[in-house]
Amino acid sequence: MENLEMWGYGLIALGAFFVGMDKGGLPGLGNLTVVFMAMALPVKASVGILLPILIAADLIAVVVYRRHALWPYILKLAPSIVVGIVLGYLVFSRVNDGQVRFLIGLILLSMTAVHFTRKWMRRRQTEQDLLVRHPVFIGATGVIGGFATLVANSAGPVAALYFIASGLPKYAYIGTAAWFFLLVNLFKLPFMVQLGVLDLSTLRFSASFMLFSVLGAMIAPLIVRHINQRVFGILVWVFVVIGGLKLIIP
């Protein structure tokens, strides 16, 4: 980090601000942060450096939206998320960064395509969509999300697939996601330390950018209140696609 140029610091600061905006209620912006971090830092090192920045923004989001969380959705995902995180931990040091990024991006775009194909096929049906309640769907979502968050801090689009497909209203989505990611990111800490991508030196480096993430998390709620449910849903899916593409395209 000693040789990081000014443009690198600028990218990381902008990425931290976008993380805060994402956690504060504008989901998807945080996906761009992974790109900025990877441009400024080695990919695996950036995963550990980004984690404390994410947690700082998570704390603000929980304070603001804590009353809107729907805990049953979090509890349903919890077991499979743990499995995914453990799998990510086991493969993190054994695979190429580019291979993992491509795999996650492909999964995200495939899941998005499945979601919209099913939505198109069901457009004339009135019964409730039961797939999002199926244990296999929930389990697969959790495992993929856990794997993605450990290896690339990229579980946001996967969580969006589950929460939005479940029909959560805007504030319920934000509040549930806020608690979900705070707990997930705290759970990841010992794994990151064990993998050697998070230590006191990287923590000090991360701390220098936390203010930007906190600022973004405090500004975002002022914007969220002016966005209606339909626009909110569109923004989520647009950034899911962007998140998938940026992981596939170098």
Short mmCIF file of C-alpha atoms in Angstrom, two decimals:
data_model
loop_
_atom_site.label_atom_id
_atom_site.label_comp_id
_atom_site.label_asym_id
_atom_site.label_seq_id
_atom_site.Cartn_x
_atom_site.Cartn_y
_atom_site.Cartn_z
CA MET A 1 0.00 0.00 0.00
CA GLU A 2 2.99 2.27 0.43
CA ASN A 3 3.38 2.56 -3.36
CA LEU A 4 -0.27 3.36 -4.02
CA GLU A 5 -0.64 6.39 -6.27
CA MET A 6 -3.09 9.25 -5.75
CA TRP A 7 -5.52 7.94 -8.36
CA GLY A 8 -5.60 4.66 -6.42
CA TYR A 9 -6.52 6.46 -3.20
CA GLY A 10 -9.21 8.32 -5.12
CA LEU A 11 -10.72 5.11 -6.48
CA ILE A 12 -10.77 3.49 -3.05
CA ALA A 13 -12.36 6.58 -1.49
CA LEU A 14 -15.03 6.67 -4.21
CA GLY A 15 -15.61 2.95 -3.76
CA ALA A 16 -16.01 3.39 -0.01
CA PHE A 17 -18.54 6.17 -0.61
CA PHE A 18 -20.50 3.92 -3.01
CA VAL A 19 -20.45 1.15 -0.40
CA GLY A 20 -22.08 3.55 2.05
CA MET A 21 -24.68 4.58 -0.52
CA ASP A 22 -25.40 0.91 -1.18
CA LYS A 23 -25.81 0.07 2.50
CA GLY A 24 -27.82 3.23 3.07
CA GLY A 25 -30.56 2.12 0.70
CA LEU A 26 -29.31 2.41 -2.89
CA PRO A 27 -28.50 -1.25 -3.55
CA GLY A 28 -26.15 -2.09 -6.38
CA LEU A 29 -23.74 0.81 -6.14
CA GLY A 30 -21.51 -1.29 -3.92
CA ASN A 31 -20.92 -3.68 -6.82
CA LEU A 32 -18.87 -0.99 -8.52
CA THR A 33 -16.63 -0.82 -5.47
CA VAL A 34 -15.18 -4.26 -6.22
CA VAL A 35 -14.10 -2.94 -9.61
CA PHE A 36 -12.47 0.16 -8.11
CA MET A 37 -10.69 -1.83 -5.42
CA ALA A 38 -9.42 -4.38 -7.94
CA MET A 39 -8.09 -1.56 -10.13
CA ALA A 40 -6.23 0.06 -7.25
CA LEU A 41 -5.08 -3.02 -5.29
CA PRO A 42 -4.30 -6.72 -5.78
CA VAL A 43 -7.64 -8.53 -5.98
CA LYS A 44 -7.27 -10.83 -2.96
CA ALA A 45 -5.78 -8.09 -0.80
CA SER A 46 -8.67 -5.82 -1.73
CA VAL A 47 -11.16 -8.36 -0.32
CA GLY A 48 -9.67 -8.07 3.16
CA ILE A 49 -9.25 -4.30 3.00
CA LEU A 50 -12.83 -3.77 1.91
CA LEU A 51 -14.39 -5.84 4.71
CA PRO A 52 -13.94 -3.32 7.60
CA ILE A 53 -15.22 -0.55 5.30
CA LEU A 54 -18.32 -2.63 4.61
CA ILE A 55 -18.90 -3.24 8.32
CA ALA A 56 -18.66 0.48 9.11
CA ALA A 57 -21.40 1.20 6.55
CA ASP A 58 -23.43 -1.81 7.74
CA LEU A 59 -23.55 -0.35 11.26
CA ILE A 60 -25.01 2.94 10.00
CA ALA A 61 -27.56 1.10 7.85
CA VAL A 62 -28.68 -1.02 10.80
CA VAL A 63 -29.11 2.07 12.98
CA VAL A 64 -31.26 3.76 10.34
CA TYR A 65 -33.33 0.79 9.10
CA ARG A 66 -33.23 -1.69 12.01
CA ARG A 67 -37.00 -1.57 12.60
CA HIS A 68 -37.79 -2.61 9.03
CA ALA A 69 -35.95 -5.95 9.11
CA LEU A 70 -37.90 -9.17 8.55
CA TRP A 71 -35.92 -11.76 10.49
CA PRO A 72 -37.53 -14.93 9.07
CA TYR A 73 -35.88 -14.21 5.70
CA ILE A 74 -32.48 -13.85 7.38
CA LEU A 75 -32.89 -16.99 9.46
CA LYS A 76 -33.89 -19.05 6.43
CA LEU A 77 -30.67 -18.10 4.63
CA ALA A 78 -28.34 -18.38 7.62
CA PRO A 79 -27.45 -22.12 7.52
CA SER A 80 -26.67 -22.20 3.79
CA ILE A 81 -24.79 -18.89 3.99
CA VAL A 82 -22.47 -20.45 6.57
CA VAL A 83 -21.89 -23.42 4.26
CA GLY A 84 -21.08 -21.08 1.38
CA ILE A 85 -18.63 -19.05 3.47
CA VAL A 86 -16.81 -22.21 4.56
CA LEU A 87 -16.59 -23.37 0.93
CA GLY A 88 -15.26 -19.98 -0.09
CA TYR A 89 -12.67 -20.17 2.66
CA LEU A 90 -11.51 -23.60 1.48
CA VAL A 91 -11.01 -22.53 -2.14
CA PHE A 92 -9.85 -18.92 -1.66
CA SER A 93 -6.15 -19.73 -1.60
CA ARG A 94 -6.39 -22.49 -4.20
CA VAL A 95 -7.98 -20.77 -7.17
CA ASN A 96 -7.14 -18.01 -9.59
CA ASP A 97 -8.81 -14.65 -8.96
CA GLY A 98 -10.03 -14.42 -12.52
CA GLN A 99 -11.62 -17.88 -12.42
CA VAL A 100 -13.57 -17.13 -9.25
CA ARG A 101 -14.75 -13.73 -10.50
CA PHE A 102 -15.91 -15.24 -13.79
CA LEU A 103 -17.78 -18.06 -12.05
CA ILE A 104 -19.63 -15.71 -9.70
CA GLY A 105 -20.52 -13.34 -12.53
CA LEU A 106 -21.85 -16.21 -14.62
CA ILE A 107 -23.96 -17.45 -11.70
CA LEU A 108 -25.41 -13.97 -11.09
CA LEU A 109 -26.38 -13.44 -14.71
CA SER A 110 -27.82 -16.95 -14.96
CA MET A 111 -29.94 -16.45 -11.85
CA THR A 112 -31.13 -13.09 -13.16
CA ALA A 113 -32.11 -14.67 -16.48
CA VAL A 114 -33.99 -17.42 -14.66
CA HIS A 115 -35.83 -14.88 -12.51
CA PHE A 116 -37.03 -12.76 -15.44
CA THR A 117 -37.87 -15.81 -17.57
CA ARG A 118 -40.04 -17.13 -14.75
CA LYS A 119 -41.59 -13.68 -14.26
CA TRP A 120 -42.45 -13.48 -17.97
CA MET A 121 -43.94 -16.98 -17.96
CA ARG A 122 -46.05 -16.18 -14.89
CA ARG A 123 -47.27 -12.76 -16.01
CA ARG A 124 -50.82 -14.03 -16.55
CA GLN A 125 -50.97 -16.19 -13.46
CA THR A 126 -52.40 -14.94 -10.19
CA GLU A 127 -51.25 -17.58 -7.69
CA GLN A 128 -48.33 -16.81 -5.41
CA ASP A 129 -44.84 -17.75 -6.55
CA LEU A 130 -43.78 -20.65 -4.35
CA LEU A 131 -40.24 -21.17 -5.68
CA VAL A 132 -38.72 -18.55 -3.38
CA ARG A 133 -40.01 -20.59 -0.44
CA HIS A 134 -38.59 -23.88 -1.70
CA PRO A 135 -35.74 -25.19 0.49
CA VAL A 136 -33.60 -25.98 -2.57
CA PHE A 137 -33.91 -22.41 -3.90
CA ILE A 138 -33.16 -20.91 -0.49
CA GLY A 139 -30.27 -23.28 0.10
CA ALA A 140 -28.71 -22.66 -3.31
CA THR A 141 -29.04 -18.91 -2.88
CA GLY A 142 -27.38 -19.05 0.52
CA VAL A 143 -24.48 -21.23 -0.59
CA ILE A 144 -23.77 -19.10 -3.65
CA GLY A 145 -24.10 -15.91 -1.62
CA GLY A 146 -21.81 -17.18 1.11
CA PHE A 147 -19.20 -18.28 -1.42
CA ALA A 148 -19.44 -14.97 -3.28
CA THR A 149 -19.13 -12.84 -0.17
CA LEU A 150 -16.05 -14.70 1.09
CA VAL A 151 -14.07 -14.69 -2.14
CA ALA A 152 -15.11 -11.32 -3.55
CA ASN A 153 -17.43 -9.40 -1.18
CA SER A 154 -20.01 -9.84 -3.94
CA ALA A 155 -23.06 -11.31 -2.22
CA GLY A 156 -25.17 -8.19 -2.81
CA PRO A 157 -26.64 -9.25 -6.16
CA VAL A 158 -27.31 -12.78 -4.86
CA ALA A 159 -29.15 -11.41 -1.83
CA ALA A 160 -31.09 -9.09 -4.13
CA LEU A 161 -32.23 -12.08 -6.17
CA TYR A 162 -33.68 -13.65 -3.03
CA PHE A 163 -35.11 -10.60 -1.24
CA ILE A 164 -36.64 -8.96 -4.30
CA ALA A 165 -37.94 -12.27 -5.67
CA SER A 166 -39.57 -12.77 -2.25
CA GLY A 167 -41.54 -9.58 -2.85
CA LEU A 168 -40.13 -7.50 0.01
CA PRO A 169 -41.21 -3.84 -0.10
CA LYS A 170 -38.52 -1.18 -0.35
CA TYR A 171 -37.88 -0.47 3.31
CA ALA A 172 -38.31 -4.11 4.35
CA TYR A 173 -35.70 -5.03 1.73
CA ILE A 174 -33.25 -2.40 2.97
CA GLY A 175 -33.74 -3.20 6.65
CA THR A 176 -33.49 -6.94 6.16
CA ALA A 177 -30.41 -6.59 3.97
CA ALA A 178 -28.78 -4.24 6.50
CA TRP A 179 -28.94 -6.76 9.34
CA PHE A 180 -28.16 -9.65 7.02
CA PHE A 181 -24.90 -8.17 5.72
CA LEU A 182 -23.76 -6.87 9.10
CA LEU A 183 -24.04 -10.36 10.59
CA VAL A 184 -22.48 -12.02 7.54
CA ASN A 185 -19.54 -9.61 7.42
CA LEU A 186 -18.86 -9.97 11.15
CA PHE A 187 -18.94 -13.75 10.75
CA LYS A 188 -16.35 -13.50 7.96
CA LEU A 189 -13.76 -11.65 10.06
CA PRO A 190 -11.93 -14.67 11.54
CA PHE A 191 -11.84 -16.35 8.13
CA MET A 192 -10.20 -13.29 6.58
CA VAL A 193 -7.64 -13.14 9.38
CA GLN A 194 -6.84 -16.82 8.93
CA LEU A 195 -6.40 -16.33 5.17
CA GLY A 196 -3.91 -13.52 5.83
CA VAL A 197 -5.82 -10.78 3.99
CA LEU A 198 -6.85 -8.94 7.16
CA ASP A 199 -4.46 -7.85 9.91
CA LEU A 200 -3.63 -4.73 11.90
CA SER A 201 -1.85 -3.04 8.99
CA THR A 202 -4.70 -3.59 6.54
CA LEU A 203 -7.19 -2.58 9.24
CA ARG A 204 -5.40 0.75 9.69
CA PHE A 205 -5.48 1.26 5.93
CA SER A 206 -9.19 0.43 5.81
CA ALA A 207 -9.91 2.81 8.70
CA SER A 208 -8.61 5.73 6.66
CA PHE A 209 -11.51 5.24 4.22
CA MET A 210 -14.32 4.40 6.65
CA LEU A 211 -15.42 8.02 6.86
CA PHE A 212 -16.33 7.94 3.17
CA SER A 213 -18.50 4.85 3.64
CA VAL A 214 -20.20 6.34 6.70
CA LEU A 215 -20.87 9.55 4.79
CA GLY A 216 -22.44 7.62 1.93
CA ALA A 217 -24.60 5.61 4.32
CA MET A 218 -25.88 8.82 5.95
CA ILE A 219 -26.67 10.57 2.65
CA ALA A 220 -28.42 7.62 0.97
CA PRO A 221 -31.57 7.62 3.17
CA LEU A 222 -32.27 11.20 2.08
CA ILE A 223 -32.39 9.94 -1.52
CA VAL A 224 -34.26 6.70 -0.84
CA ARG A 225 -37.38 8.47 0.43
CA HIS A 226 -37.85 10.05 -3.01
CA ILE A 227 -37.60 6.76 -4.96
CA ASN A 228 -40.84 4.82 -5.54
CA GLN A 229 -41.12 1.03 -5.32
CA ARG A 230 -41.08 0.39 -9.09
CA VAL A 231 -37.99 2.52 -9.72
CA PHE A 232 -36.33 0.94 -6.69
CA GLY A 233 -36.86 -2.56 -8.09
CA ILE A 234 -35.55 -1.55 -11.51
CA LEU A 235 -32.40 -0.04 -9.99
CA VAL A 236 -31.73 -3.21 -8.00
CA TRP A 237 -31.91 -5.43 -11.09
CA VAL A 238 -29.89 -3.04 -13.25
CA PHE A 239 -27.05 -3.15 -10.76
CA VAL A 240 -27.37 -6.93 -10.40
CA VAL A 241 -26.66 -7.21 -14.14
CA ILE A 242 -23.84 -4.67 -13.90
CA GLY A 243 -22.41 -6.62 -10.98
CA GLY A 244 -22.46 -9.85 -12.96
CA LEU A 245 -20.94 -8.31 -16.08
CA LYS A 246 -18.12 -6.57 -14.25
CA LEU A 247 -17.10 -9.87 -12.69
CA ILE A 248 -17.03 -11.63 -16.10
CA ILE A 249 -15.46 -8.88 -18.19
CA PRO A 250 -11.85 -8.09 -17.16
#
